[in-house]
Coordinates of C-alpha atoms in Angstrom, one line a residue:
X1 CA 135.3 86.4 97.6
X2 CA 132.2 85.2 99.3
X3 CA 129.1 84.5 96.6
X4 CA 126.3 86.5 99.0
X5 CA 126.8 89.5 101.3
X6 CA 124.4 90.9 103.7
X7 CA 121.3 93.2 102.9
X8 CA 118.2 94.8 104.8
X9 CA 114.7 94.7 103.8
X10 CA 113.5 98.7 104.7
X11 CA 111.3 101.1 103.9
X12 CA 111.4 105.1 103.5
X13 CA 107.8 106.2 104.4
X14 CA 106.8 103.2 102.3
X15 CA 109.0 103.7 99.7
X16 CA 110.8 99.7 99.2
X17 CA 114.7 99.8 99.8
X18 CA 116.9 97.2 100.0
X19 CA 119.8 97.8 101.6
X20 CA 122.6 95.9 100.4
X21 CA 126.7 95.6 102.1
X22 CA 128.7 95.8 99.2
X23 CA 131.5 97.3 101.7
X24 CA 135.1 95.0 101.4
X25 CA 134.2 94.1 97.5
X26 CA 135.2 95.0 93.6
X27 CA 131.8 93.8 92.4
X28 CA 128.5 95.3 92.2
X29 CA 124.8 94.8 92.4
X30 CA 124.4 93.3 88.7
X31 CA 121.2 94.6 86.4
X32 CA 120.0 91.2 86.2
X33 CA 120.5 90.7 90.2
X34 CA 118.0 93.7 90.7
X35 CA 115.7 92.3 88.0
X36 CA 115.2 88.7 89.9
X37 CA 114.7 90.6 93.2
X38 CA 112.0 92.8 92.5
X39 CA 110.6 90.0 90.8
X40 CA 110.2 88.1 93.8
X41 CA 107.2 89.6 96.1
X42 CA 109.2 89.3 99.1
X43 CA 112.3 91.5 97.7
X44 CA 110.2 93.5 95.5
X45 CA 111.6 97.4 96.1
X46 CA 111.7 100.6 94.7
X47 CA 115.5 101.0 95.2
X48 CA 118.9 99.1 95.6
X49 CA 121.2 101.4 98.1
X50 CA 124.6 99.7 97.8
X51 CA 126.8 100.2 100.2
X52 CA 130.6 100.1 98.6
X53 CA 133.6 101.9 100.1
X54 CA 134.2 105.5 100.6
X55 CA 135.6 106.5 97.1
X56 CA 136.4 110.3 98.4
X57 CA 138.0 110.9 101.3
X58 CA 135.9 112.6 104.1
X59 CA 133.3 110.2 103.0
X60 CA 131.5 107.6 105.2
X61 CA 130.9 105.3 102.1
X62 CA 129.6 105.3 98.3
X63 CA 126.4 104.4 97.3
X64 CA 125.3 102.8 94.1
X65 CA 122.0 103.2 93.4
X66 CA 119.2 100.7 91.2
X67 CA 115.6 100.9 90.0
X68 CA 113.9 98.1 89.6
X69 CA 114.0 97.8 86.4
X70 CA 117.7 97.3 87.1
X71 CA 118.6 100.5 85.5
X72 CA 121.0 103.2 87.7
X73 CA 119.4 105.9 89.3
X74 CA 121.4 109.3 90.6
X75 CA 119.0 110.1 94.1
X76 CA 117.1 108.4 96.6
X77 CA 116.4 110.4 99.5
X78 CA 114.1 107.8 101.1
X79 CA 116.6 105.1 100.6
X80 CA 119.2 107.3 102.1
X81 CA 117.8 107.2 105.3
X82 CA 116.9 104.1 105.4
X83 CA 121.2 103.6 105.2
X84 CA 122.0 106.5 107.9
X85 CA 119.5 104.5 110.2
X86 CA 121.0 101.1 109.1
X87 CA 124.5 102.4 109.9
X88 CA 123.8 104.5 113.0
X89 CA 122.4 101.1 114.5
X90 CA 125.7 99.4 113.2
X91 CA 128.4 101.9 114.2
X92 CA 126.6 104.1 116.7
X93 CA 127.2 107.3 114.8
X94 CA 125.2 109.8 113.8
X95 CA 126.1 112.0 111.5
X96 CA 127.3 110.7 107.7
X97 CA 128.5 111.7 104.4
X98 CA 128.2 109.7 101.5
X99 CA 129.1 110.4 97.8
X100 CA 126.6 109.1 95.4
X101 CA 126.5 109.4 91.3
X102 CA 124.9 112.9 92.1
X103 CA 127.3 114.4 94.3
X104 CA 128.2 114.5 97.8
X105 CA 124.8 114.4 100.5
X106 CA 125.4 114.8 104.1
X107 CA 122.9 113.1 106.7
X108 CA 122.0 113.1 110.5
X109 CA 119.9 110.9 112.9
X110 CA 118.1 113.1 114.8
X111 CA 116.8 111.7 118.6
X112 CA 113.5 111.0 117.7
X113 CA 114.7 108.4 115.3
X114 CA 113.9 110.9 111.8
X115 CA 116.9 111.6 109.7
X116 CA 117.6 114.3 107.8
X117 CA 119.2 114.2 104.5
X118 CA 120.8 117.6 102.4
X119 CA 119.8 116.4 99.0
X120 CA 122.4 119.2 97.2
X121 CA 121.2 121.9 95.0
X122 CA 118.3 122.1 93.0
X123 CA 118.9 122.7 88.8
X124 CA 116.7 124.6 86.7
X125 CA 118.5 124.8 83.9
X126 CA 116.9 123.0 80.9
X127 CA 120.2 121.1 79.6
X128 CA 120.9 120.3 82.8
X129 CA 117.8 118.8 83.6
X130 CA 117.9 117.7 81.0
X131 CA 114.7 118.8 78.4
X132 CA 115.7 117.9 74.7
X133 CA 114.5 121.6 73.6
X134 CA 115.7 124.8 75.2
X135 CA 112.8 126.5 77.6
X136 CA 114.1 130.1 79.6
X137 CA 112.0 129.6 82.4
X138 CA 111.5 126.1 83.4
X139 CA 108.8 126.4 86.4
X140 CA 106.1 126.1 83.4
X141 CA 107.0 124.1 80.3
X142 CA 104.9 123.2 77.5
X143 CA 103.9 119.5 78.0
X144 CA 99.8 117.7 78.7
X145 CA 98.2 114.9 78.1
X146 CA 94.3 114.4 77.2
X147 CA 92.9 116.7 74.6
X148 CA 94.5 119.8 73.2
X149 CA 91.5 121.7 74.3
X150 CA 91.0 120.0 77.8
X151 CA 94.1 118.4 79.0
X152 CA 94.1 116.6 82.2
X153 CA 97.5 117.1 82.8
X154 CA 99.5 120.7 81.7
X155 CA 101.9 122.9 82.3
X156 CA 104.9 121.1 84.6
X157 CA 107.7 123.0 86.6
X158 CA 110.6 120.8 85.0
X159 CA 113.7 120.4 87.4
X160 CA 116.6 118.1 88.5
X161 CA 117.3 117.0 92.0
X162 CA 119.9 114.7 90.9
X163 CA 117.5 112.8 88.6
X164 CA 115.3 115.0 86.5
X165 CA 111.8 115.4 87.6
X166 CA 108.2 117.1 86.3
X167 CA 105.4 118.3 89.1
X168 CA 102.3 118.9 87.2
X169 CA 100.0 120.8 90.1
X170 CA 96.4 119.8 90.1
X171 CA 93.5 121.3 92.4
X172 CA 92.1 117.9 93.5
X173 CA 93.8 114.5 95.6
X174 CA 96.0 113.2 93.4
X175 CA 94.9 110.0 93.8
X176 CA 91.8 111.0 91.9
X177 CA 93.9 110.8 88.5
X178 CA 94.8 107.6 86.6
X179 CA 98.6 108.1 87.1
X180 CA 99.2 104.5 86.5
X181 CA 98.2 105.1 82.4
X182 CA 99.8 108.8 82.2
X183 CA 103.0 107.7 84.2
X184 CA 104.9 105.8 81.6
X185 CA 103.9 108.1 78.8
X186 CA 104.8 110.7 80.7
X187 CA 108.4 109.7 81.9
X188 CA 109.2 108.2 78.5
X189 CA 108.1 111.9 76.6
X190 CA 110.7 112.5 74.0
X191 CA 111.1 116.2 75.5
X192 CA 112.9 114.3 78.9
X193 CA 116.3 112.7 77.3
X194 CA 116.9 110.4 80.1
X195 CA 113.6 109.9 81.1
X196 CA 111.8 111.7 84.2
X197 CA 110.1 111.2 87.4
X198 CA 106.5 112.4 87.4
X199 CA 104.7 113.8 90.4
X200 CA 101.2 115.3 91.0
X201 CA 100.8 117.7 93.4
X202 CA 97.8 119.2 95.0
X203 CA 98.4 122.7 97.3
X204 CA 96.8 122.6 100.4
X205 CA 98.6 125.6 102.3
X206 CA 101.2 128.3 101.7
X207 CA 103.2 125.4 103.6
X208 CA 101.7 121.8 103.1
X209 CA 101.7 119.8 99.9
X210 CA 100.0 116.9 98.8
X211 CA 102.0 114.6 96.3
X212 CA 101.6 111.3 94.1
X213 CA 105.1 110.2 92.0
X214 CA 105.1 107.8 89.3
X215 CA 108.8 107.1 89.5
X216 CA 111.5 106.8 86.6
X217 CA 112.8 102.9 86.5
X218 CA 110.5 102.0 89.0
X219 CA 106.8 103.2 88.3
X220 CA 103.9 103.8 90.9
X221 CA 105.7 103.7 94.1
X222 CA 104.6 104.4 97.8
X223 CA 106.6 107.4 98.5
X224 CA 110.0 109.1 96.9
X225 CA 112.0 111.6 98.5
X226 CA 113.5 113.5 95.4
X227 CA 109.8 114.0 94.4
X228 CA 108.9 115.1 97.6
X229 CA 112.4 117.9 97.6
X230 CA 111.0 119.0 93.7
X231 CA 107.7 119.7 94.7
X232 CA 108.3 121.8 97.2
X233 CA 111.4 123.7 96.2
X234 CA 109.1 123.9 92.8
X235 CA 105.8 125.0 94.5
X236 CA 108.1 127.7 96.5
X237 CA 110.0 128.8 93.2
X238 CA 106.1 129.5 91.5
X239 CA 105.0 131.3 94.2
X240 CA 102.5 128.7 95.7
X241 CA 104.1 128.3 98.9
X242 CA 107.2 129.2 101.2
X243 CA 110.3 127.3 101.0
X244 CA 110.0 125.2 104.6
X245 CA 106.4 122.7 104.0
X246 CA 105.2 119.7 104.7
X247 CA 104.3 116.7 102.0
X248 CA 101.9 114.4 102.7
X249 CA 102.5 111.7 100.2
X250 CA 99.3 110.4 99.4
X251 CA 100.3 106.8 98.4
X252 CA 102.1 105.8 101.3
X253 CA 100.8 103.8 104.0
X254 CA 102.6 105.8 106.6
X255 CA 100.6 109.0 108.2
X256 CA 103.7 110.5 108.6
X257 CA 104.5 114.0 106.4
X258 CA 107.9 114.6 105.2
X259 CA 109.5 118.0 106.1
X260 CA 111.0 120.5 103.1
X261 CA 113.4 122.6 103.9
X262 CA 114.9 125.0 101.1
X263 CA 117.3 126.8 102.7
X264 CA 118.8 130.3 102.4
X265 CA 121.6 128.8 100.9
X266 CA 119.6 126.8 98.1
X267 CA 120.4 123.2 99.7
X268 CA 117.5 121.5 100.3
X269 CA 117.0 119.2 103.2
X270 CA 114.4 116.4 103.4
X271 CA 113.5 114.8 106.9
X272 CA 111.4 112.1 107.3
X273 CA 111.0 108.5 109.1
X274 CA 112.9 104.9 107.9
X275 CA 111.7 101.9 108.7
X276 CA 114.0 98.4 109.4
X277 CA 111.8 95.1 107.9
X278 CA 114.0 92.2 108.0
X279 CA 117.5 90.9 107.2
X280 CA 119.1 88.2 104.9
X281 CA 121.6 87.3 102.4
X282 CA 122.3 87.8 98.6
X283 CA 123.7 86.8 95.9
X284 CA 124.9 90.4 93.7
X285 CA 125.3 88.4 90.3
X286 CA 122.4 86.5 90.5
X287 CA 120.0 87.9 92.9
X288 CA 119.8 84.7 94.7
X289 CA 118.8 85.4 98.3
X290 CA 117.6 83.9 102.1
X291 CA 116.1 85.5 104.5
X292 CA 118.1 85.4 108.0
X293 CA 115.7 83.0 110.1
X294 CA 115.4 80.8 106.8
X295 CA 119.4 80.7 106.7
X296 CA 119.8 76.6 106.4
X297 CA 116.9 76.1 104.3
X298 CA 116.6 76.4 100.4
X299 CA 117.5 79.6 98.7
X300 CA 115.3 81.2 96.9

């Protein structure tokens, strides 16, 4: 078995992916691998996507997913697109169904180049989620930070989208708050078990959001999709807006607002732009890698 296999620098509305062709191998993307990648400023990413064989039949392929802090994660709907587009240019396909560690997500390629991905079923249920104490209505759970008497953060909808995640609203840009100091207090709160994304979102209409998500395994990142599907389906759910809206994620570089659809039959299904950077090779043990036009030259 070769040492290195093929990967793709991308991005999902600025969210960092690295596509990696795992496809035709036992081994995987190794902890310490992911670690020495984002380490690097060049390979530095939000998520791993790895590519492996379909385990299920009817499935295109299964993806194994890594923050990086080399840790697994269960959802990445910016990284998914950022495969569909990868293999739709490979195979000339459009339409794809991939099993993940959350379940089964089906995605399409739409003309205009924006891909749409059914990110499953959203859970409310608080040992699901899962909280470490029971709440009966989790759209508003007992959790802020600052002072007891004037918190600056209060009152999340707590939900899981295949990886558990809490949408404090506030009524200014998120990007006014200091989400880099709440965020790991925040996602490491005893009351979230396996840890939690955390997003801020701002209501701007009964159909537009604006979002900020300091992300579990990864911290600030530009954009993340999951966050994007739990605000919505959670703004809808409390009554703040309809189920279809637009999120403008306020970190990413990219003007370009993600679409929310929570459909009549509870799935809900993100679309949204990806974005092809560069190519190169890997090592999956190590995290060794070369960029394709450096191919010759040292490794790094």
């Amino acid at each position: 078995m070769s040492n290195t296999v093929e990967f793709a620098k991308m991005n999902g509305l600025g969210n960092k992916i690295l596509v990696v062709d795992m496809r035709g191998r036992s081994d995987k993307v190794t902890p310490q691998a992911a670690i020495a990648l984002n380490a690097d400023a060049e390979t530095q990413f939000d998520q791993i996507m790895a590519i492996h064989d379909p385990k299920a039949q009817g499935t295109d392929a299964y993806i194994d997913i890594l923050n990086s802090d080399g840790s697994k994660a269960q959802a990445c709907g910016n990284g998914t697109r950022c495969v569909v587009q990868a293999l739709a240019a490979e195979t000339g396909k459009k339409a794809f169904t991939f099993q993940t560690v959350a379940g089964i997500l089906n995605a399409f390629e739409h003309d205009d180049g924006t891909i749409s991905v059914d990110m499953g079923l959203p859970v409310f249920d608080w040992n699901r989620i899962p909280l470490a104490e029971e709440f009966h209505d989790t759209s508003r759970i007992e959790l802020q930070i600052g002072p007891i008497d004037n918190p600056v953060l209060h009152s999340p909808s707590a939900m899981s989208m295949g990886n558990p995640h809490a949408i404090f609203w506030v009524d200014r840009d998120p990007m006014s708050f200091d989400l880099e100091r709440f965020g790991p207090l925040l996602e490491n709160h005893p009351i979230f078990p396996e840890k939690a994304n955390i997003t801020l979102a701002q209501v701007i209409s009964d159909s537009a959001l604006r979002t900020r998500t300091w992300e579990r395994g990864a911290g600030l990142t530009l954009a993340c999709g999951s966050a994007a599907c739990a605000s919505a389906v959670s703004a809808a759910r409390t009554g703040r807006t309809g189920r279809k809206v637009t999120i403008d994620v306020a970190s990413s570089p990219i003007r370009q607002p993600l679409r929310i659809d929570w459909r009549g039959d509870d799935h809900v299904v993100m679309t949204g732009p990806a974005e092809w950077e560069w190519s190169g090779t890997l090592d999956p043990s190590t995290g060794t890698w070369s960029r394709d036009a450096e191919r010759g030259a040292e490794a790094r």
